[in-house]
mmCIF file with all atom_site columns, C-alpha atoms in Angstrom:
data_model
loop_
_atom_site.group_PDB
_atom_site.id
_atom_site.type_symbol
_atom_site.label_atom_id
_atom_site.label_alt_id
_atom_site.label_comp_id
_atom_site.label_asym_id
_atom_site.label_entity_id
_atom_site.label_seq_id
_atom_site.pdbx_PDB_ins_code
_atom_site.Cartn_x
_atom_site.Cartn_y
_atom_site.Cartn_z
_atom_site.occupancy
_atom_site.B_iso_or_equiv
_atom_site.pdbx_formal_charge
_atom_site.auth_seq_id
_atom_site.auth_comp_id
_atom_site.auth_asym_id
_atom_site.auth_atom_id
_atom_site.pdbx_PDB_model_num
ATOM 1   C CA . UNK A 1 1   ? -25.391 22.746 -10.407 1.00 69.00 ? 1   UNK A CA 1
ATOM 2   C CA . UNK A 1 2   ? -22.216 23.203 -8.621  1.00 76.00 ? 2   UNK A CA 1
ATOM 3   C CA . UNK A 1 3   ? -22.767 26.846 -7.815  1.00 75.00 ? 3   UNK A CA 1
ATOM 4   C CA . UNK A 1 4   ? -26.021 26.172 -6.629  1.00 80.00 ? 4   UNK A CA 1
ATOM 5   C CA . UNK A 1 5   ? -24.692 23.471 -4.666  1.00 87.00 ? 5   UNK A CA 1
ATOM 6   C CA . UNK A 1 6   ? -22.529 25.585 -3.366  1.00 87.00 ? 6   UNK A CA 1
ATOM 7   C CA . UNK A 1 7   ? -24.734 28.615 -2.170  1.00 84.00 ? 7   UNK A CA 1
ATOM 8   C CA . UNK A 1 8   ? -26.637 25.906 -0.019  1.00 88.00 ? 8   UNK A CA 1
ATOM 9   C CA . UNK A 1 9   ? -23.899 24.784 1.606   1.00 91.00 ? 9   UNK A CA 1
ATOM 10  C CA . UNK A 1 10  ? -22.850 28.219 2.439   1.00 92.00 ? 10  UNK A CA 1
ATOM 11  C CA . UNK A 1 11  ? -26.686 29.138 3.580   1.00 90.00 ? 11  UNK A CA 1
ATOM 12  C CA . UNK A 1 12  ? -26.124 26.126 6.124   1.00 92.00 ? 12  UNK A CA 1
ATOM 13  C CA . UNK A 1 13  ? -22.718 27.512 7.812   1.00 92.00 ? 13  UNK A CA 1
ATOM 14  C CA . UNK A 1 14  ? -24.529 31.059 7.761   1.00 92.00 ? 14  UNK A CA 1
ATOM 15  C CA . UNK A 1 15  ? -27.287 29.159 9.863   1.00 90.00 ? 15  UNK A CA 1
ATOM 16  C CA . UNK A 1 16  ? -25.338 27.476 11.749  1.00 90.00 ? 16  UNK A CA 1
ATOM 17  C CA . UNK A 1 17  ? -23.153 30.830 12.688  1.00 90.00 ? 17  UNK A CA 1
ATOM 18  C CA . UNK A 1 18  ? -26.327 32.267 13.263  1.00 88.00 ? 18  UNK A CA 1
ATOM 19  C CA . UNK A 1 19  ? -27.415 29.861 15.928  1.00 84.00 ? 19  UNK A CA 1
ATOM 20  C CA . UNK A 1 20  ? -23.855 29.779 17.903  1.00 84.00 ? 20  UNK A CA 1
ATOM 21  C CA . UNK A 1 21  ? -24.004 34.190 17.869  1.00 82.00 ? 21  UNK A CA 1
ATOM 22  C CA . UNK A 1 22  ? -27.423 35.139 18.383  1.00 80.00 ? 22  UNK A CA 1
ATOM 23  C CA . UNK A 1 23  ? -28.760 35.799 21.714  1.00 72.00 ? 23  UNK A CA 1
ATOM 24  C CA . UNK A 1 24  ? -32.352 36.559 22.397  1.00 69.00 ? 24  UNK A CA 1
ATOM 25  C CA . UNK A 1 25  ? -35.443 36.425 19.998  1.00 76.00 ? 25  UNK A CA 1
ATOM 26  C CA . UNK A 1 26  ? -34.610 35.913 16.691  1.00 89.00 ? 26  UNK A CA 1
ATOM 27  C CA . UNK A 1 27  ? -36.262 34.403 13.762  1.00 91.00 ? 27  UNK A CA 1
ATOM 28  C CA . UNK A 1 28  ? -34.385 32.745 11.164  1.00 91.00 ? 28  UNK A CA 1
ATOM 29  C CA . UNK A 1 29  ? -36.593 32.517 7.671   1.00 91.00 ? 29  UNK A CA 1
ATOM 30  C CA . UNK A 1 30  ? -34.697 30.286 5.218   1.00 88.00 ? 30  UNK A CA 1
ATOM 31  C CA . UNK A 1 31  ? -35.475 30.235 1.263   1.00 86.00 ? 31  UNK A CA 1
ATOM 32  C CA . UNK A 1 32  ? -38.575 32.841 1.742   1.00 87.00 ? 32  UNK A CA 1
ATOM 33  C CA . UNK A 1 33  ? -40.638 33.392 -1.186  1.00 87.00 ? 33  UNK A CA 1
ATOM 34  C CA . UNK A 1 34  ? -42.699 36.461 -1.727  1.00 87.00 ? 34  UNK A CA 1
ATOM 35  C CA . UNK A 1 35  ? -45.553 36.345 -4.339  1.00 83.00 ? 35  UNK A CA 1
ATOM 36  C CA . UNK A 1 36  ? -43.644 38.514 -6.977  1.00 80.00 ? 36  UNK A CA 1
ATOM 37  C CA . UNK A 1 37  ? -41.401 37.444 -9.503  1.00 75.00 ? 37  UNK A CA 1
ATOM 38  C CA . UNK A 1 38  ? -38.019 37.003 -8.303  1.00 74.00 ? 38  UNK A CA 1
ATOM 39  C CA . UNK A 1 39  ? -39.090 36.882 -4.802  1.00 65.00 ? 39  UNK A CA 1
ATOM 40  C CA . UNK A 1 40  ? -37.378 34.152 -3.330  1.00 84.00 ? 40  UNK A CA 1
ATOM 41  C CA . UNK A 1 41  ? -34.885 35.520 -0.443  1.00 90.00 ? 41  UNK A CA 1
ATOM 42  C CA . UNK A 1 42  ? -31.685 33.267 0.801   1.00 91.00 ? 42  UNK A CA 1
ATOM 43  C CA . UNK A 1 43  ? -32.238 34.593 4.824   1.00 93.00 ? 43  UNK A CA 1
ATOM 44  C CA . UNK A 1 44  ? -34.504 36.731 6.675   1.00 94.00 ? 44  UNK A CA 1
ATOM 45  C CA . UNK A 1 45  ? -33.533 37.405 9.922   1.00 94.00 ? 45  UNK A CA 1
ATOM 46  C CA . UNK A 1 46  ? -35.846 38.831 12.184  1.00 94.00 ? 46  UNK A CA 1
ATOM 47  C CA . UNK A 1 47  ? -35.443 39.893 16.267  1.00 93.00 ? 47  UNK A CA 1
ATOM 48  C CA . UNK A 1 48  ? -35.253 42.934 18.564  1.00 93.00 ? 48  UNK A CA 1
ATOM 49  C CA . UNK A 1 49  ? -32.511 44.553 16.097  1.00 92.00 ? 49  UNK A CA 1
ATOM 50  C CA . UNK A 1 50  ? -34.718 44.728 13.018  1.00 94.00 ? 50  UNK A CA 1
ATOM 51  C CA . UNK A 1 51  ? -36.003 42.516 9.673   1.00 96.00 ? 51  UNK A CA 1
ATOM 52  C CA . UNK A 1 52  ? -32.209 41.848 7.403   1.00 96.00 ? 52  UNK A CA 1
ATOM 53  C CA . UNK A 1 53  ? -33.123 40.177 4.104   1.00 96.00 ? 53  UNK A CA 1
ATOM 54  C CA . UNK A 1 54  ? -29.864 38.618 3.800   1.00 96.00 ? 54  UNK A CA 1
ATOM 55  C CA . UNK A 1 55  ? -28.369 37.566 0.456   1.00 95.00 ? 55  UNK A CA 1
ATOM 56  C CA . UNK A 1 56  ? -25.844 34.767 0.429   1.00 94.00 ? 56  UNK A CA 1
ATOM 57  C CA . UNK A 1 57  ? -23.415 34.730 -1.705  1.00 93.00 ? 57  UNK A CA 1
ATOM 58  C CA . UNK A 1 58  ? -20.573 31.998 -2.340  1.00 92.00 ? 58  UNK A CA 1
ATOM 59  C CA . UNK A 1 59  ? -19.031 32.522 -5.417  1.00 90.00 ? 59  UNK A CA 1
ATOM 60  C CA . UNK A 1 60  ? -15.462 31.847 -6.813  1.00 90.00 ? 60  UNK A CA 1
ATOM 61  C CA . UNK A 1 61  ? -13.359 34.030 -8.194  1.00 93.00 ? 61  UNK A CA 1
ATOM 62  C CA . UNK A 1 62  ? -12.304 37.399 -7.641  1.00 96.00 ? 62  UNK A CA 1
ATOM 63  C CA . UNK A 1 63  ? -14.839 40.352 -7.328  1.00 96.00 ? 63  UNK A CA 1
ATOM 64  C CA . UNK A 1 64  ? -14.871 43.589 -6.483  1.00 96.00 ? 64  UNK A CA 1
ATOM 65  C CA . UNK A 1 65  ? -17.943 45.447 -4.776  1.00 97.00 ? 65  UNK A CA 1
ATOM 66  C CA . UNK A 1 66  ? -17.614 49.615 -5.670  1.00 97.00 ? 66  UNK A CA 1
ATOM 67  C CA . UNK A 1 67  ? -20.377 51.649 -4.811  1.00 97.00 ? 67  UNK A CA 1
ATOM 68  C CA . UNK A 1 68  ? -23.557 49.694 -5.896  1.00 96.00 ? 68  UNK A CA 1
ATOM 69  C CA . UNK A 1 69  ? -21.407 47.862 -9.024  1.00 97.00 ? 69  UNK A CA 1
ATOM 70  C CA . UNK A 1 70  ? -20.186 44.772 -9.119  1.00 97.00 ? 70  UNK A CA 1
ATOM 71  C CA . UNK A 1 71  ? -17.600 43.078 -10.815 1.00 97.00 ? 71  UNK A CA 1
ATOM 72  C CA . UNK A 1 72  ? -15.479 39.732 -11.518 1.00 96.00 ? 72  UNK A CA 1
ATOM 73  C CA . UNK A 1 73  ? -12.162 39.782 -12.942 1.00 96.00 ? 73  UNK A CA 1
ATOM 74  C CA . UNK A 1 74  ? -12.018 37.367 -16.059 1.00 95.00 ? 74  UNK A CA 1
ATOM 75  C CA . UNK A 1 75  ? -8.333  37.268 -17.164 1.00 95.00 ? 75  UNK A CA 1
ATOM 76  C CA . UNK A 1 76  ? -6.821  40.676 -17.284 1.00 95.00 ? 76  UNK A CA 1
ATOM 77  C CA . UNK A 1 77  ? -10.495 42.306 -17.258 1.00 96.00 ? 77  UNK A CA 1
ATOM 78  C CA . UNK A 1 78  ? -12.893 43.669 -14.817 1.00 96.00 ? 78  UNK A CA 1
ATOM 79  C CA . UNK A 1 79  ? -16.338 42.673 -16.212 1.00 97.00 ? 79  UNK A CA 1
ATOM 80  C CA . UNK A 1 80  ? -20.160 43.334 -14.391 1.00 95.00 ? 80  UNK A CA 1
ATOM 81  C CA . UNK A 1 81  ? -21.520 40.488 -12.921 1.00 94.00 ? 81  UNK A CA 1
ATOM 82  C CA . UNK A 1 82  ? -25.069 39.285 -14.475 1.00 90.00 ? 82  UNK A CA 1
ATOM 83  C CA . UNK A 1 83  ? -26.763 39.309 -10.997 1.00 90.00 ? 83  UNK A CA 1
ATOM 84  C CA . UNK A 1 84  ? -25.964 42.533 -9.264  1.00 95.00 ? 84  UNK A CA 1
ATOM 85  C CA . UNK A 1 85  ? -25.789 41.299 -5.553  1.00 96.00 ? 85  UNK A CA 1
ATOM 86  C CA . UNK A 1 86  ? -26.474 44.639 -4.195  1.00 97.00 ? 86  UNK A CA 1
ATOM 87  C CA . UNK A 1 87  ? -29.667 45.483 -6.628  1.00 96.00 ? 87  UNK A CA 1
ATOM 88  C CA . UNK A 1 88  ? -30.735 42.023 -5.868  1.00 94.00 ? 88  UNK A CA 1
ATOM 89  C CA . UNK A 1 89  ? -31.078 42.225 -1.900  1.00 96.00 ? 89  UNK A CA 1
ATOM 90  C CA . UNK A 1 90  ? -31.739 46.102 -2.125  1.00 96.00 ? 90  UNK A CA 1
ATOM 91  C CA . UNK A 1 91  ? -35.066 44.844 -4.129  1.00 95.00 ? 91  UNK A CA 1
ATOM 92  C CA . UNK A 1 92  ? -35.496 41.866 -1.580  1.00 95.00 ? 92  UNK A CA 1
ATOM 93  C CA . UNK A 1 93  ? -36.036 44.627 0.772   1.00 95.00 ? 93  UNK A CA 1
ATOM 94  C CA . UNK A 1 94  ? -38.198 46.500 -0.467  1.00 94.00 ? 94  UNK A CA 1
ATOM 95  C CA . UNK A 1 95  ? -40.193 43.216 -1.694  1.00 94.00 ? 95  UNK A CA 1
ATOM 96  C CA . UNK A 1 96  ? -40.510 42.520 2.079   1.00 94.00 ? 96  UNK A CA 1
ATOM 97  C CA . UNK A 1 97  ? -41.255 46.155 3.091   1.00 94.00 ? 97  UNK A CA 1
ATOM 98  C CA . UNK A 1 98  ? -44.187 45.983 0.373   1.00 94.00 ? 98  UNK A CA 1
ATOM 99  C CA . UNK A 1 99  ? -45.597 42.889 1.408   1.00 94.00 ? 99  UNK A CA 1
ATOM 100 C CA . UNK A 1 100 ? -45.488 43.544 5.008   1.00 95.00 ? 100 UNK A CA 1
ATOM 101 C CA . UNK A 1 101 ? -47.549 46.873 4.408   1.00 95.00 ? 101 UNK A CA 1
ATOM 102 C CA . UNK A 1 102 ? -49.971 44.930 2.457   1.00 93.00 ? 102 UNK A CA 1
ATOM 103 C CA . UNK A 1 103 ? -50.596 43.508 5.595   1.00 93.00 ? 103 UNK A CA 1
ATOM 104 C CA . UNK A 1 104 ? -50.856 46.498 7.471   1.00 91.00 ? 104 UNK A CA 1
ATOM 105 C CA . UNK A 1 105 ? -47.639 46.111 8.812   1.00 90.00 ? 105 UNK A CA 1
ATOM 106 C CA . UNK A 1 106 ? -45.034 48.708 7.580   1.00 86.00 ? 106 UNK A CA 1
ATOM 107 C CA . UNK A 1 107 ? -41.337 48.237 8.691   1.00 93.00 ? 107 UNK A CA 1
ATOM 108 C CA . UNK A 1 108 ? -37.471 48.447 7.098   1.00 94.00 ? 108 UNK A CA 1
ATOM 109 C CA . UNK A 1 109 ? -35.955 46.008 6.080   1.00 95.00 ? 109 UNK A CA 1
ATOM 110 C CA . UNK A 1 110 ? -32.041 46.223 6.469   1.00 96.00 ? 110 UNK A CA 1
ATOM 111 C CA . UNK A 1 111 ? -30.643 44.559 2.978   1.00 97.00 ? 111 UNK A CA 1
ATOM 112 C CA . UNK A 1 112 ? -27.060 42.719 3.578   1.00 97.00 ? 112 UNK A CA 1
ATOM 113 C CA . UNK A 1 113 ? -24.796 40.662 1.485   1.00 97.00 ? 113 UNK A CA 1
ATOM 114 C CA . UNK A 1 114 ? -23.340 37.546 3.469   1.00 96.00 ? 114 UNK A CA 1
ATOM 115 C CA . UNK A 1 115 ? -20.344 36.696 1.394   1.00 95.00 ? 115 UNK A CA 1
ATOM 116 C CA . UNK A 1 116 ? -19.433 32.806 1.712   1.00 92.00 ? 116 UNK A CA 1
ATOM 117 C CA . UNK A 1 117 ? -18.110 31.941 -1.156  1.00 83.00 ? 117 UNK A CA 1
ATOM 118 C CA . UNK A 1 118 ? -14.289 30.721 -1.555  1.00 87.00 ? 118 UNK A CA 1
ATOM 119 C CA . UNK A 1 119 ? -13.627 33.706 -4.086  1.00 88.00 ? 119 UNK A CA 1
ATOM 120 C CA . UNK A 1 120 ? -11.977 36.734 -3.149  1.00 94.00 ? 120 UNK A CA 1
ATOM 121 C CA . UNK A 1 121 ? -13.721 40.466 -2.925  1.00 95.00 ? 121 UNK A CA 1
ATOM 122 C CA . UNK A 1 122 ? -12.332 43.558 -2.589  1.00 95.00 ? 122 UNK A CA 1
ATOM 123 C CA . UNK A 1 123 ? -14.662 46.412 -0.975  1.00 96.00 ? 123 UNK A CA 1
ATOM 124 C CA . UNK A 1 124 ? -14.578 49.844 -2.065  1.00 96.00 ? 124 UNK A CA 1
ATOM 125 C CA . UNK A 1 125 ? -16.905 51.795 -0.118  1.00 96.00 ? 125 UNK A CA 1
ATOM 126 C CA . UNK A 1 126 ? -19.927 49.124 -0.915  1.00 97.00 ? 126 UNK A CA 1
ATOM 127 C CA . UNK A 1 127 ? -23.535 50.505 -1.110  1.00 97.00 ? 127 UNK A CA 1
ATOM 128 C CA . UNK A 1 128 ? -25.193 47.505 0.949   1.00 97.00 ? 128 UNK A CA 1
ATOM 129 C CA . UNK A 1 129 ? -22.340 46.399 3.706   1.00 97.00 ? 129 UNK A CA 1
ATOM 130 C CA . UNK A 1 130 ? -20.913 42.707 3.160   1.00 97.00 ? 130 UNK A CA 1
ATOM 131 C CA . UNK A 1 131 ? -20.916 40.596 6.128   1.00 96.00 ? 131 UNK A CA 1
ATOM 132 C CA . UNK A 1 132 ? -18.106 37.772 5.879   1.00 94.00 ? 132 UNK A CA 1
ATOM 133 C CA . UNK A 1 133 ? -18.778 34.571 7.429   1.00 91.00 ? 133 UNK A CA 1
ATOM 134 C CA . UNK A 1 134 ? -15.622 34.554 9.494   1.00 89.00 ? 134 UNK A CA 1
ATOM 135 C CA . UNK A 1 135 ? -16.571 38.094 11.289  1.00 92.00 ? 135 UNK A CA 1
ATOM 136 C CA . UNK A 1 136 ? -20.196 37.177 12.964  1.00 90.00 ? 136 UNK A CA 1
ATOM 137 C CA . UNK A 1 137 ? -18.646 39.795 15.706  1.00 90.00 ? 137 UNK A CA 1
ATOM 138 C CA . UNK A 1 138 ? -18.913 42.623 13.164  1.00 92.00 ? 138 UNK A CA 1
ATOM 139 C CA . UNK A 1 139 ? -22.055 41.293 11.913  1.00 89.00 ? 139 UNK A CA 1
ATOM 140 C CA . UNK A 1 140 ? -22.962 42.172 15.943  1.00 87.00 ? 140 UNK A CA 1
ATOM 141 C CA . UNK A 1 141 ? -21.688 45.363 15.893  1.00 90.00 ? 141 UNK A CA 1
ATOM 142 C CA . UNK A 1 142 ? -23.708 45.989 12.756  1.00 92.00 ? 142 UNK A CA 1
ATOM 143 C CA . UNK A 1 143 ? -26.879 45.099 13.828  1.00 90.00 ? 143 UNK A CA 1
ATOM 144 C CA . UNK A 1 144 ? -26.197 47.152 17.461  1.00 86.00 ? 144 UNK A CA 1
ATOM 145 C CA . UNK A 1 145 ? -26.323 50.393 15.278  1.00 87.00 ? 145 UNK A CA 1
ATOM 146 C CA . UNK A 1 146 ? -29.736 49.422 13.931  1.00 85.00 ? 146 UNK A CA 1
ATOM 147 C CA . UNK A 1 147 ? -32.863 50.444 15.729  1.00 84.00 ? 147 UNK A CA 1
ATOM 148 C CA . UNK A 1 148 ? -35.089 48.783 18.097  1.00 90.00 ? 148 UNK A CA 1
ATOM 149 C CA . UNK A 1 149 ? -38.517 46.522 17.204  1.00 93.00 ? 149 UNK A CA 1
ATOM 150 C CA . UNK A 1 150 ? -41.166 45.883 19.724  1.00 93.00 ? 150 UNK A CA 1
ATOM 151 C CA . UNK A 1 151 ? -41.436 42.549 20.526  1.00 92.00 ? 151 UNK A CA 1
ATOM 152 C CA . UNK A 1 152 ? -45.515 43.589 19.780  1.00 94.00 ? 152 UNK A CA 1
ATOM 153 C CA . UNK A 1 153 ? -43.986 44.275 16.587  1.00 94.00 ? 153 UNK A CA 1
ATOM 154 C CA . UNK A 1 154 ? -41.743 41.157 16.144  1.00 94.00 ? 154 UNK A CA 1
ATOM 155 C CA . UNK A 1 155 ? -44.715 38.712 16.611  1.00 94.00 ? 155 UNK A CA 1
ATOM 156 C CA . UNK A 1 156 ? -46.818 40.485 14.373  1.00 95.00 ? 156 UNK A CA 1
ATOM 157 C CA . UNK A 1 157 ? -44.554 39.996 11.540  1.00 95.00 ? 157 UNK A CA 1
ATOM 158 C CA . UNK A 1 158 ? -43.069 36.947 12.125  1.00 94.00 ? 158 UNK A CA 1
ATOM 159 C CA . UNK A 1 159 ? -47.104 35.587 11.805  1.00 93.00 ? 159 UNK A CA 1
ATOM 160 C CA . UNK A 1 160 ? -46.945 37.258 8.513   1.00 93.00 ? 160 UNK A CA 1
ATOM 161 C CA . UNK A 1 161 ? -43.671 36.350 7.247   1.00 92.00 ? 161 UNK A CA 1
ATOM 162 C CA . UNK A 1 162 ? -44.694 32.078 8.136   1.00 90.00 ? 162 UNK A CA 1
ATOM 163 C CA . UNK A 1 163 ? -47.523 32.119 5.780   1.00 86.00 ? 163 UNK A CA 1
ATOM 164 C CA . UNK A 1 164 ? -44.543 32.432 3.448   1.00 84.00 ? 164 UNK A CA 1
ATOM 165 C CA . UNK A 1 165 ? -42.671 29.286 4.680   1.00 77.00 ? 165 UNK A CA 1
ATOM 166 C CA . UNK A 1 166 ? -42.918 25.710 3.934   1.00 59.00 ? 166 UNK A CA 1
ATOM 167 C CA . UNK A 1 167 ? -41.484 25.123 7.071   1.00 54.00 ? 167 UNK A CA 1
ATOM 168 C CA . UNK A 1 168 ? -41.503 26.812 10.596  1.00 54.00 ? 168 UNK A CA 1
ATOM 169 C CA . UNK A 1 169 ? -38.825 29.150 11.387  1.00 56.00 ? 169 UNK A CA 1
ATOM 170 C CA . UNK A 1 170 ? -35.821 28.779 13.767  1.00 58.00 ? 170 UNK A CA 1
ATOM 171 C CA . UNK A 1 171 ? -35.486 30.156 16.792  1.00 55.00 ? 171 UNK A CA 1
ATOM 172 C CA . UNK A 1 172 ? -32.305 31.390 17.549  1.00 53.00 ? 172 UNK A CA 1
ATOM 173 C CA . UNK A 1 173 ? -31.451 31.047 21.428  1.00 50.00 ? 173 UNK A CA 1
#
């Protein structure tokens, strides 16, 4: 209960980093659930920069992200985590990418890990990049080097992506 507790908390300072960053026309998607199993996704962001399914992450402990592995250190030990962060938002994506071309409507989606927890992580040349919740100017910089979406484009999926949402997204200003 604690760690789920937790996560929420951590989804609310992501949205509320969100709103102080982000400039221009973005959609923020909270708790979005695709019809498949598993498909409930922490964050989709969507705007002129692209569609991020973003996985939030606030765990304790120490990690360590190599590659596409994952793993916490339990006394001495490095052991693999249960949920693979970087399998699970790599599959978010393509859940979304699916789903939006089942509506005629094929786009990438840009998977990232938002890490938020109070545990430590070391990096090692991670398969999905890790945005850190203290660094929303390198999450910038990020999403600069990402392509551009027609704001055609934009409204078309964002009509898509609210039949998925109990509520109405937020639009970030």
């Amino acid at each position: 209960y604690s760690n789920f507790i937790r996560g929420l908390q951590a989804q609310d300072t992501l949205i509320a980093i969100l709103e102080k960053s982000l400039h221009g026309q973005w959609l923020l998607f909270r708790d979005l659930k695709l019809p498949v199993k598993d498909g409930g996704i922490d964050v989709v962001l969507l705007g002129p920069r692209g569609i991020y399914a973003l996985e939030v992450k606030a765990y304790q402990g120490e990690y360590r992200n190599r590659g596409d592995r994952w793993q916490r250190k339990i006394g001495l030990f490095w052991r693999g985590v249960a949920r693979n962060p970087t399998l699970q938002v790599r599959q978010h994506g393509v859940n979304i990418r699916q789903y939006l071309r089942s509506k005629s409507t094929a786009q990438f989606v840009t998977p990232r890990i938002v890490w938020a927890g109070p545990g430590q992580v070391v990096l090692q040349k991670p398969a999905v990049p890790v945005w850190f919740l203290d660094t929303p100017h390198l999450w910038q910089e990020d999403m600069l080097r990402q392509g551009e979406l027609s704001p055609q484009v934009i409204q078309r999926v964002a009509t898509i992506l609210k039949e998925l949402c109990r509520e109405e997204p937020e639009v970030q200003k």
